[in-house]
CSV table of N, CA, C and O in Angstrom, one decimal:
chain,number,residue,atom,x,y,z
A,12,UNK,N,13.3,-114.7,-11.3
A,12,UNK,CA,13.8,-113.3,-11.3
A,12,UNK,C,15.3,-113.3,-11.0
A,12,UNK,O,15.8,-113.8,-9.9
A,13,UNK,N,16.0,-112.8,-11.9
A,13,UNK,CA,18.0,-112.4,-11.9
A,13,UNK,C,17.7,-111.3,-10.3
A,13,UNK,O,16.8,-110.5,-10.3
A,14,UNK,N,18.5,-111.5,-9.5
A,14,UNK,CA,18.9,-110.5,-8.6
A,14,UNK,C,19.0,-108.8,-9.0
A,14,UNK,O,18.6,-107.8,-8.5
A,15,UNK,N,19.9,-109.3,-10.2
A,15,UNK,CA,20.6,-107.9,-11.1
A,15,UNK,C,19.3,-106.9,-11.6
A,15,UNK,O,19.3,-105.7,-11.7
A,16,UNK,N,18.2,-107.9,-11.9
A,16,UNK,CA,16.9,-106.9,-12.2
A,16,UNK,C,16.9,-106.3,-11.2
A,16,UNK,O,16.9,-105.1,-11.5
A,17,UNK,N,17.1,-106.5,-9.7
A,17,UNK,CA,16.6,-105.6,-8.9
A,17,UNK,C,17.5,-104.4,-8.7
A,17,UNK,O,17.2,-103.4,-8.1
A,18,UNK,N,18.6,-104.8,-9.4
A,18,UNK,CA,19.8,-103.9,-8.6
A,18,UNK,C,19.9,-103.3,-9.6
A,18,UNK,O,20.9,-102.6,-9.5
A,19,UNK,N,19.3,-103.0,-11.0
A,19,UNK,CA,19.2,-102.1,-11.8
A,19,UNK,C,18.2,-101.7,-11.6
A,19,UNK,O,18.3,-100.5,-11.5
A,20,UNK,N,16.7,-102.2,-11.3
A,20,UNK,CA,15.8,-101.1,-11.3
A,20,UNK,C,15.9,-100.3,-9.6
A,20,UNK,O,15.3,-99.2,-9.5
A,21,UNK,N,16.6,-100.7,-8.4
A,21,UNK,CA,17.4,-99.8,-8.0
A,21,UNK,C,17.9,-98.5,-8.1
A,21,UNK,O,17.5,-97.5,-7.5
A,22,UNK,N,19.4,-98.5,-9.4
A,22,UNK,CA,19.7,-97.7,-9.8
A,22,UNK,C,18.4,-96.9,-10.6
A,22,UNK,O,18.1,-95.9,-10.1
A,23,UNK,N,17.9,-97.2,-11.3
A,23,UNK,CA,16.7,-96.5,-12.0
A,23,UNK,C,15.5,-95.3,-11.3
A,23,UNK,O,15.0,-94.2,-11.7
A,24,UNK,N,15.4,-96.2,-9.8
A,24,UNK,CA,14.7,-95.6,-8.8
A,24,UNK,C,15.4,-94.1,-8.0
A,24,UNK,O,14.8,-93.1,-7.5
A,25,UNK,N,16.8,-94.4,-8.3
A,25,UNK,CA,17.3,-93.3,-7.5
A,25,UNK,C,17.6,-92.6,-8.2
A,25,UNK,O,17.9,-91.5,-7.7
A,26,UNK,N,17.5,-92.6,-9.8
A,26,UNK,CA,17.9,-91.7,-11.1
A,26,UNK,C,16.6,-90.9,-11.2
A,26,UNK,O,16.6,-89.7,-11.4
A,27,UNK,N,15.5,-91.6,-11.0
A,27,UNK,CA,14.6,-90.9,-10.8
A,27,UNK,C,14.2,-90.0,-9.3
A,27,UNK,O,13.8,-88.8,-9.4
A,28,UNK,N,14.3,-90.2,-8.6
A,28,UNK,CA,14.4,-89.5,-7.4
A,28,UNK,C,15.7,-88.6,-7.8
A,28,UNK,O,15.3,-87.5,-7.4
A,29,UNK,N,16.4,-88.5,-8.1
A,29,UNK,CA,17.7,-87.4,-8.0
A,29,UNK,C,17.3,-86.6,-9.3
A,29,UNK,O,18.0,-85.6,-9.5
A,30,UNK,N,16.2,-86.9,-10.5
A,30,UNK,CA,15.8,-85.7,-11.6
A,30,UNK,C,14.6,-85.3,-10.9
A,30,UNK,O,14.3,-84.2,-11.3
A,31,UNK,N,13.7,-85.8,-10.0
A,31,UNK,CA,12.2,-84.9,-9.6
A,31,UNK,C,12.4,-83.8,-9.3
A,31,UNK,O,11.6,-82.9,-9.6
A,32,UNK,N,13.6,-83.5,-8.7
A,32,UNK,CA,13.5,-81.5,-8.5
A,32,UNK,C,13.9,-80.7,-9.7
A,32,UNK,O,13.7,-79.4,-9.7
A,33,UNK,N,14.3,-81.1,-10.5
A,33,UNK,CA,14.8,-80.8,-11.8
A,33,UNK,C,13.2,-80.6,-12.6
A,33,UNK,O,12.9,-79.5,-13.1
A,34,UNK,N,12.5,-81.5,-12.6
A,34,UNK,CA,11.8,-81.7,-13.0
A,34,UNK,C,10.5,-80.5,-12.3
A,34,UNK,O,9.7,-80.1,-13.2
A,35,UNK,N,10.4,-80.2,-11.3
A,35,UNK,CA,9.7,-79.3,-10.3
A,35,UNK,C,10.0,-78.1,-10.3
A,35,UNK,O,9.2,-77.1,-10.2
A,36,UNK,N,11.3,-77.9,-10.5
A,36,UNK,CA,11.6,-76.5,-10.4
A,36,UNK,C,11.5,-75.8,-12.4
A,36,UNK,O,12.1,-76.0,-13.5
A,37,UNK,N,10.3,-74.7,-12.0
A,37,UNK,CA,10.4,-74.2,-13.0
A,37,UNK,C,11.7,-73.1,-13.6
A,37,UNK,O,12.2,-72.7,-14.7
A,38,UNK,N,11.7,-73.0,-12.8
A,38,UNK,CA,13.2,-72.1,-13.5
A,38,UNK,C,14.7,-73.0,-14.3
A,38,UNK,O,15.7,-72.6,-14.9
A,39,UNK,N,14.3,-74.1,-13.8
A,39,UNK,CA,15.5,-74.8,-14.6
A,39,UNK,C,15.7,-75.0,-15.8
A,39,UNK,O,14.8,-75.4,-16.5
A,40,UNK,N,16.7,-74.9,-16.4
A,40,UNK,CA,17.3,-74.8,-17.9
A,40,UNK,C,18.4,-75.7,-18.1
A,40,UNK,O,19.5,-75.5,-17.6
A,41,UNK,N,17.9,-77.1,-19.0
A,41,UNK,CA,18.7,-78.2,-18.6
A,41,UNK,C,19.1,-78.0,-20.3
A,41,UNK,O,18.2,-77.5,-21.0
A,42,UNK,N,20.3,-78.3,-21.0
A,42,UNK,CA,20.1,-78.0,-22.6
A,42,UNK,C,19.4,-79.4,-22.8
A,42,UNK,O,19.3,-80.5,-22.3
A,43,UNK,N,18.8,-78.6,-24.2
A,43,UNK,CA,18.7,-80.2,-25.1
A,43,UNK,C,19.8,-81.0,-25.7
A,43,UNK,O,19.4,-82.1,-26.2
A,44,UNK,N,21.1,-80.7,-25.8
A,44,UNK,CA,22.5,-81.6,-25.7
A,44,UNK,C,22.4,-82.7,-24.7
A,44,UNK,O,22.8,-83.8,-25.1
A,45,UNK,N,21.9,-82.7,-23.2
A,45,UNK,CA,22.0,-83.1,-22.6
A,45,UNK,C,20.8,-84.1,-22.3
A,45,UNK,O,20.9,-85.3,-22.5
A,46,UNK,N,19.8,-83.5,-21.8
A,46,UNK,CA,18.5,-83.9,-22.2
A,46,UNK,C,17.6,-85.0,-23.3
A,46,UNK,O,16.7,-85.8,-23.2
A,47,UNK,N,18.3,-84.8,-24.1
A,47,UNK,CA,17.5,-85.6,-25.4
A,47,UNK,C,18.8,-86.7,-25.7
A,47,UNK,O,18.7,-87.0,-26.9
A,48,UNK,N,19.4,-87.2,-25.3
A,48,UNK,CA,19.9,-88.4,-25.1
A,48,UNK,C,20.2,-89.0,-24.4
A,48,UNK,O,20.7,-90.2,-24.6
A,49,UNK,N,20.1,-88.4,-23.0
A,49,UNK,CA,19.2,-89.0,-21.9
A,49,UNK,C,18.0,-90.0,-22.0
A,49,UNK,O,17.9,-91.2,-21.8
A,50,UNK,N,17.4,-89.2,-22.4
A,50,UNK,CA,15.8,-90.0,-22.5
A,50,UNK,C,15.6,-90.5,-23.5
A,50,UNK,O,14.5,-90.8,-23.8
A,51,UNK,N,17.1,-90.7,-24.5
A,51,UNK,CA,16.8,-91.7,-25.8
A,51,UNK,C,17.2,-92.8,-25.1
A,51,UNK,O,16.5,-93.8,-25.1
A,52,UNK,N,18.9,-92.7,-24.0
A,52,UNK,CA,19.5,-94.1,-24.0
A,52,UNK,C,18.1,-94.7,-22.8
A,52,UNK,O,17.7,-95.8,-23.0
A,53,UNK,N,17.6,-94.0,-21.9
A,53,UNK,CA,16.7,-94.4,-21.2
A,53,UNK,C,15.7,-95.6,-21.8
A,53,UNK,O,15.5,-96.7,-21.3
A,54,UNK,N,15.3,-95.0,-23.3
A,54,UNK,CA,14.0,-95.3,-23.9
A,54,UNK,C,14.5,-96.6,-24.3
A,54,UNK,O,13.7,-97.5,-24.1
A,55,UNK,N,16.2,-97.1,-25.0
A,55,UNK,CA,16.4,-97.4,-25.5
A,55,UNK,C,17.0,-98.9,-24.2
A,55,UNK,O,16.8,-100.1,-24.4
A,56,UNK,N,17.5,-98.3,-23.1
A,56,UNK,CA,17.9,-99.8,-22.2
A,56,UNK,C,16.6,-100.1,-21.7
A,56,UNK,O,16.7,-101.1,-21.1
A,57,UNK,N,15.0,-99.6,-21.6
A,57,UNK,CA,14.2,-100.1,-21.2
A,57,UNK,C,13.9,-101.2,-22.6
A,57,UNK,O,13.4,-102.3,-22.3
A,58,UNK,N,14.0,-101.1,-23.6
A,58,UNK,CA,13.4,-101.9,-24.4
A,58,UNK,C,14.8,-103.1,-24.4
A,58,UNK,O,14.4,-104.2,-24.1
A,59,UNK,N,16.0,-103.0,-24.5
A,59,UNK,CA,16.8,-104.1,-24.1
A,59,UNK,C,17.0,-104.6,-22.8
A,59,UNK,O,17.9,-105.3,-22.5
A,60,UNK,N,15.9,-104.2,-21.7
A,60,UNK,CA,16.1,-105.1,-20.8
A,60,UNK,C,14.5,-105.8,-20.8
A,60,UNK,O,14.2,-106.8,-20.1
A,61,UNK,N,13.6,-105.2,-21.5
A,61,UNK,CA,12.2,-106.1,-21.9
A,61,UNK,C,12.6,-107.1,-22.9
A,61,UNK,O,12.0,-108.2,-23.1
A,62,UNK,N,13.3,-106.7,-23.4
A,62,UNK,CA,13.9,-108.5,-24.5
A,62,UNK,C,14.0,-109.1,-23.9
A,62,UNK,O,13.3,-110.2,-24.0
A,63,UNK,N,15.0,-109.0,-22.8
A,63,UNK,CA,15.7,-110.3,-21.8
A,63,UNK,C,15.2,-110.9,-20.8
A,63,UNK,O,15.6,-111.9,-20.2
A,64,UNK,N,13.8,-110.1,-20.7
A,64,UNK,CA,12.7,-111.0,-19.4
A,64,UNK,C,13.2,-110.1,-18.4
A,64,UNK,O,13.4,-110.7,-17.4
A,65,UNK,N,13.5,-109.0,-18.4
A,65,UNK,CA,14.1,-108.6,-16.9
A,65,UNK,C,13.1,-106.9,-16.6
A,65,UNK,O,13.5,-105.8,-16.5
A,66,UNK,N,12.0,-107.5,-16.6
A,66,UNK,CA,10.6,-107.0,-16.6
A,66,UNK,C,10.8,-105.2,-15.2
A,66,UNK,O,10.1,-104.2,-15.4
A,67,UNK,N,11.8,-105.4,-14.2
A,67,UNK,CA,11.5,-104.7,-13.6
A,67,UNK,C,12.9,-103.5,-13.8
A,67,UNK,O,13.0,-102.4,-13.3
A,68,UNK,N,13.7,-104.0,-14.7
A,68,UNK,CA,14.7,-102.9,-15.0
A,68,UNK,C,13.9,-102.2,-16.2
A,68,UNK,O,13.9,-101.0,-16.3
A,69,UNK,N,13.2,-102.9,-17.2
A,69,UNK,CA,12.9,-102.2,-17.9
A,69,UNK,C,11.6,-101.3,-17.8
A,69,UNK,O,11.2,-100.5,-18.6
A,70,UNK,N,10.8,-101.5,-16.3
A,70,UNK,CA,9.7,-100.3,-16.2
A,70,UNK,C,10.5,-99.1,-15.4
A,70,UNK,O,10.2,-97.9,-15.2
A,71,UNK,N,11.4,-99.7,-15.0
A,71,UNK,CA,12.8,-98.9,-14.0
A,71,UNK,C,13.5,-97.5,-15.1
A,71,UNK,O,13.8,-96.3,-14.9
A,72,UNK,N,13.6,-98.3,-16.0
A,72,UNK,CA,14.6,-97.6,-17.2
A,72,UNK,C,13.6,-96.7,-18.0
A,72,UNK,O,14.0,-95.6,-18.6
A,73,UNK,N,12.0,-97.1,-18.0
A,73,UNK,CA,11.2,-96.1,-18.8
A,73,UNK,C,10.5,-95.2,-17.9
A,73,UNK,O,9.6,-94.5,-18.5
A,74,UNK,N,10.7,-95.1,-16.6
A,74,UNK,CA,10.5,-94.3,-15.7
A,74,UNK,C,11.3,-93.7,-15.9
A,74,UNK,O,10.7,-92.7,-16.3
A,75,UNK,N,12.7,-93.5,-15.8
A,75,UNK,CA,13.7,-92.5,-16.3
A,75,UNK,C,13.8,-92.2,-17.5
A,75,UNK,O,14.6,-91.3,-17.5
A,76,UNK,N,13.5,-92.5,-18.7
A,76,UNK,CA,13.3,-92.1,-19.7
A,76,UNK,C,12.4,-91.0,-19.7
A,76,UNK,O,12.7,-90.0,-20.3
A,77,UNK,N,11.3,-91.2,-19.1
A,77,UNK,CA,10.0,-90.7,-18.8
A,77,UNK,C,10.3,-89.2,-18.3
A,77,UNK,O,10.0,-88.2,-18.9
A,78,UNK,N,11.3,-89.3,-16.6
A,78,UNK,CA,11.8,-87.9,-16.1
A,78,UNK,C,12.2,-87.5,-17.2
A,78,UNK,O,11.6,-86.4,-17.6
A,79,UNK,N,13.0,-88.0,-18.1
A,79,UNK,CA,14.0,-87.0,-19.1
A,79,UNK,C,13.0,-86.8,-20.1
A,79,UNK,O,13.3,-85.7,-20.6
A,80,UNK,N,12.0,-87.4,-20.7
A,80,UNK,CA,11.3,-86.3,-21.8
A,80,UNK,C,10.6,-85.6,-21.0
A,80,UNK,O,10.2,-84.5,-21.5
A,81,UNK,N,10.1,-85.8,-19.6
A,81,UNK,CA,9.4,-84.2,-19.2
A,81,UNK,C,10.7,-83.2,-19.1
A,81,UNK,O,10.4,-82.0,-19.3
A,82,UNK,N,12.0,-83.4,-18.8
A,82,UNK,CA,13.0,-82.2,-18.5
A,82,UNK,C,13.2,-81.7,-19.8
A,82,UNK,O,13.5,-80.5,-19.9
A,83,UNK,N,13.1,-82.5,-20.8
A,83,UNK,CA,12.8,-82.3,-22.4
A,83,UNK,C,11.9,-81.2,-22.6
A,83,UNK,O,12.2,-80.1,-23.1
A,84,UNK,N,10.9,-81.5,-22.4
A,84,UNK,CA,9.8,-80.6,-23.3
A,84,UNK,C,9.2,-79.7,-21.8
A,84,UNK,O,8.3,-78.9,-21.9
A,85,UNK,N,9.8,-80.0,-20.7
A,85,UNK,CA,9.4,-78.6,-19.9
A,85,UNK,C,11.0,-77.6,-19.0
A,85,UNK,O,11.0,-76.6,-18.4
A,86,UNK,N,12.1,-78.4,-19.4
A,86,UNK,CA,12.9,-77.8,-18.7
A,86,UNK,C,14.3,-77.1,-19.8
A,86,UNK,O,15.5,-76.9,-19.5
A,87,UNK,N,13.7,-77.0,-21.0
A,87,UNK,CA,15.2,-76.5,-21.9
A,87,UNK,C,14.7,-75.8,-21.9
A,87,UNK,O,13.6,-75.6,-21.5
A,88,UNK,N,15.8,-74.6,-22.5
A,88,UNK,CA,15.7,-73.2,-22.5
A,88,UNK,C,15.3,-73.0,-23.9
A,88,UNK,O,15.4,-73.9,-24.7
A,89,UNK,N,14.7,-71.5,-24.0
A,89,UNK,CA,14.2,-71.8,-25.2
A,89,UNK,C,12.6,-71.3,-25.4
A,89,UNK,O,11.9,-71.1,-24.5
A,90,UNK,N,12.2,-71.0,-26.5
A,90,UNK,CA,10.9,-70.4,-26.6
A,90,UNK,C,9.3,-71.7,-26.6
A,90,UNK,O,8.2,-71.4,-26.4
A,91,UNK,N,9.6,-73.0,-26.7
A,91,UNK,CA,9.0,-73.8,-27.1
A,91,UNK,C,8.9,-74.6,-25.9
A,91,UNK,O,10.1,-74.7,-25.4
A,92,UNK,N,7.9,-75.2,-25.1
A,92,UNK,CA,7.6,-76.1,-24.3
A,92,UNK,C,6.6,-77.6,-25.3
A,92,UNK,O,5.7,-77.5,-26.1
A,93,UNK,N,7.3,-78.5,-24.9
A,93,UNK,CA,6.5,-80.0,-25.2
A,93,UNK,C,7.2,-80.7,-26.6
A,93,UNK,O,8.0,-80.1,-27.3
A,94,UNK,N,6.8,-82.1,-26.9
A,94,UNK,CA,7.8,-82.5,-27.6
A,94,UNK,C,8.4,-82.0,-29.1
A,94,UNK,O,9.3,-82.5,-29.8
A,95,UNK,N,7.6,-81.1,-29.2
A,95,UNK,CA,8.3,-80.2,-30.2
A,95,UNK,C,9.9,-79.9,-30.0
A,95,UNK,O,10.8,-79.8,-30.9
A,96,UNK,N,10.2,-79.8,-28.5
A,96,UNK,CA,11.6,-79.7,-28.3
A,96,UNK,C,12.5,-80.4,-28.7
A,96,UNK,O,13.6,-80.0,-29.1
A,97,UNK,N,12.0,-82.1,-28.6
A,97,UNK,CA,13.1,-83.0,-29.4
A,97,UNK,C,13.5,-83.1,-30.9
A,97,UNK,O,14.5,-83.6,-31.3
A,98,UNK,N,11.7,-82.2,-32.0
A,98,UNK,CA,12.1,-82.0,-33.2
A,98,UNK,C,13.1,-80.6,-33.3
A,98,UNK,O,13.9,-80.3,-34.2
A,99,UNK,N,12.7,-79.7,-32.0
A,99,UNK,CA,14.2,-78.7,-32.2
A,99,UNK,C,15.4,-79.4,-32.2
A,99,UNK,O,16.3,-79.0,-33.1
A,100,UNK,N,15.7,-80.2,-31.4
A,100,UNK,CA,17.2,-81.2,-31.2
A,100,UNK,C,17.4,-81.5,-32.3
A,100,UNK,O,18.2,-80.9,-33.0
A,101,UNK,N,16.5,-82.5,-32.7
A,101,UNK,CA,17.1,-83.1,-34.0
A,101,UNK,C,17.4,-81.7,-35.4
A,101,UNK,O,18.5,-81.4,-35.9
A,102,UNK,N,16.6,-81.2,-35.6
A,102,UNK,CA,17.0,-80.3,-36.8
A,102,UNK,C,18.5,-79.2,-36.3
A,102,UNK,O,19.2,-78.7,-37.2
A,103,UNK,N,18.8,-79.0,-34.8
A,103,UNK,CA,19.5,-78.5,-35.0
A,103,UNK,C,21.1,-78.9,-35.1
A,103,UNK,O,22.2,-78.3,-35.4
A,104,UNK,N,20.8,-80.7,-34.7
A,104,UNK,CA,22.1,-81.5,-35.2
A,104,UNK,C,22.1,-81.8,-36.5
A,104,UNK,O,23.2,-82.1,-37.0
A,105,UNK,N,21.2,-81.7,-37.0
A,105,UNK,CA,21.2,-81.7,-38.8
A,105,UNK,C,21.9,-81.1,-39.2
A,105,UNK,O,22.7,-81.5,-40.1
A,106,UNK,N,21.8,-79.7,-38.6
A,106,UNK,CA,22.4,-78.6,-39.6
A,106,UNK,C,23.6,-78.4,-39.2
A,106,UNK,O,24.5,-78.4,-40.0
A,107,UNK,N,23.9,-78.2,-37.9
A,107,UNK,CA,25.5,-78.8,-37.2
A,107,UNK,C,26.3,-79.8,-38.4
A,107,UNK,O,27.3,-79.5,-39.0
A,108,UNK,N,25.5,-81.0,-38.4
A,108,UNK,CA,26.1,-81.5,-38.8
A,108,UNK,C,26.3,-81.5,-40.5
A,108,UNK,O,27.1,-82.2,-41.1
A,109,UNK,N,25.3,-80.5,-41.0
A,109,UNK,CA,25.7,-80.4,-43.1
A,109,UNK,C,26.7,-79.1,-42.3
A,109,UNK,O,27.9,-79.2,-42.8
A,110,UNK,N,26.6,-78.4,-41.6
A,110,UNK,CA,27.8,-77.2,-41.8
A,110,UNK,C,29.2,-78.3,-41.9
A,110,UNK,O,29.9,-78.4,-42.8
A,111,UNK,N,29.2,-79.0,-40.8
A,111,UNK,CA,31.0,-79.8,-40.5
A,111,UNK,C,30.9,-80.1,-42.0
A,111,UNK,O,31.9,-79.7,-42.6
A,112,UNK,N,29.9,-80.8,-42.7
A,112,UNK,CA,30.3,-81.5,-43.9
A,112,UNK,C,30.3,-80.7,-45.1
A,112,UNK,O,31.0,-81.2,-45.9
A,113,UNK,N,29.6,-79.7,-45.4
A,113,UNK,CA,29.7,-78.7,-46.3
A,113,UNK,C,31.1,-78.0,-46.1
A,113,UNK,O,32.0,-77.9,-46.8
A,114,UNK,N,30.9,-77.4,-44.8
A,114,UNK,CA,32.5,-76.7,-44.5
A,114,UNK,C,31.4,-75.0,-44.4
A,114,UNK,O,32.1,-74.0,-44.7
A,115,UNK,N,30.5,-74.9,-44.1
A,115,UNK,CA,29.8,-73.7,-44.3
A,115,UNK,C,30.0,-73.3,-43.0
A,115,UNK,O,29.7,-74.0,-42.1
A,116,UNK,N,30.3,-72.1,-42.9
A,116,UNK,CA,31.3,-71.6,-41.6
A,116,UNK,C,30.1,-71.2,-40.5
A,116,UNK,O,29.1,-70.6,-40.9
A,117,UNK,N,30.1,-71.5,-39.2
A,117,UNK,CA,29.1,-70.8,-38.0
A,117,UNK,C,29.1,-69.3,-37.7
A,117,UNK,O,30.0,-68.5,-37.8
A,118,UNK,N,28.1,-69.0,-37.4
A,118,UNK,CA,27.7,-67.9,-37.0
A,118,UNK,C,28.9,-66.5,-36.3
A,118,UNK,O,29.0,-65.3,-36.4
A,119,UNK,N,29.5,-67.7,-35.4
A,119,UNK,CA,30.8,-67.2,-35.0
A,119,UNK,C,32.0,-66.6,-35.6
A,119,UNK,O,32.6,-65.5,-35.4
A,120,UNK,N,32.1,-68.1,-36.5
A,120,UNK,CA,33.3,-67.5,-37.5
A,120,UNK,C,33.0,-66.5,-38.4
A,120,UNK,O,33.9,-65.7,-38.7
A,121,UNK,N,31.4,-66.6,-39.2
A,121,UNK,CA,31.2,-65.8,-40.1
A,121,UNK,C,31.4,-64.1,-39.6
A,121,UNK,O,31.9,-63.3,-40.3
A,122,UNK,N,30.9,-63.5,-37.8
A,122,UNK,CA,31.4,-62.5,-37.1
A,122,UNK,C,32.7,-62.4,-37.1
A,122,UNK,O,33.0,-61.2,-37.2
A,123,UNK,N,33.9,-63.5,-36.9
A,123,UNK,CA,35.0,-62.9,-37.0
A,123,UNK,C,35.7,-63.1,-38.0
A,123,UNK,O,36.9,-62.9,-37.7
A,124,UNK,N,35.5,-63.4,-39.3
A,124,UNK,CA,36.0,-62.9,-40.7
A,124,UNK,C,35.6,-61.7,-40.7
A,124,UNK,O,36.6,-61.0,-41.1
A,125,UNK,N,34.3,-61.0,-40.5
A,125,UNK,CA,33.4,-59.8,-41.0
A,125,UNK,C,34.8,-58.9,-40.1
A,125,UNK,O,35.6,-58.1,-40.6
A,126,UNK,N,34.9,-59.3,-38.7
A,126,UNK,CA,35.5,-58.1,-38.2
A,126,UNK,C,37.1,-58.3,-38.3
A,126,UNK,O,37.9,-57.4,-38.0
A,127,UNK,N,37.4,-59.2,-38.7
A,127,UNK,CA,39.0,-58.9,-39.7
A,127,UNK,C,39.6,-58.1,-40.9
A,127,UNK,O,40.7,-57.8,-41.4
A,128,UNK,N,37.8,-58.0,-41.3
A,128,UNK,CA,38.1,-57.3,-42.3
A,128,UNK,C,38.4,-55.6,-42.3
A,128,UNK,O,39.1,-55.0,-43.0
A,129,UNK,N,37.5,-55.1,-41.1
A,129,UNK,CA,36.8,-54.3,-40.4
A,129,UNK,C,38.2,-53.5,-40.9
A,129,UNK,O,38.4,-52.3,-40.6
């Protein structure tokens, strides 16, 4: 065992202790901006540190992945609870992202053309 396994699943330990009240408190409203790539890069350094044999960052890293899809599907704001939340994420960077590339104006701008006209 590398030392550094311990001193990452460490850090991991205290990442999760510092989201359980987040996670407890029902009134919190964390966005899914924030949230859902959280608990992607989570998902994503537990499986690159199970490549490398370093067995205890990577149960370290999907324990914090873990906090962030429950702050996911129980702590965004929003009408929907459970992982349907992360298919809201994604479809709403979709369309984010055909507006930038179409050039099809936001909701915002389409209100203040309307009231320039006014």
């Amino acid at each position: 065992m590398m030392w550094q396994d311990l001193v990452f699943l460490a850090g991991s330990v205290l990442s999760i202790a510092f989201l359980a009240p987040t996670v407890r408190d029902a009134t919190a409203n964390v966005p899914l901006g924030s949230s859902v790539p959280s608990m992607t890069i989570g998902a994503i350094y537990a499986g690159t540190y199970a490549t490398m044999g370093m067995s205890f960052s990577a149960l370290g890293s999907l324990g914090v992945a873990t906090m962030w899809s429950l702050i996911v599907s129980y702590r965004s704001p929003g009408p929907h609870d459970g992982p349907a939340n992360v298919v809201r994420f994604v479809r709403s960077m979709s369309q984010q992202a055909r507006r930038s590339v179409v050039g099809t104006p936001t909701e915002p701008e389409q209100a203040a053309s309307s009231h320039s006209a006014d």
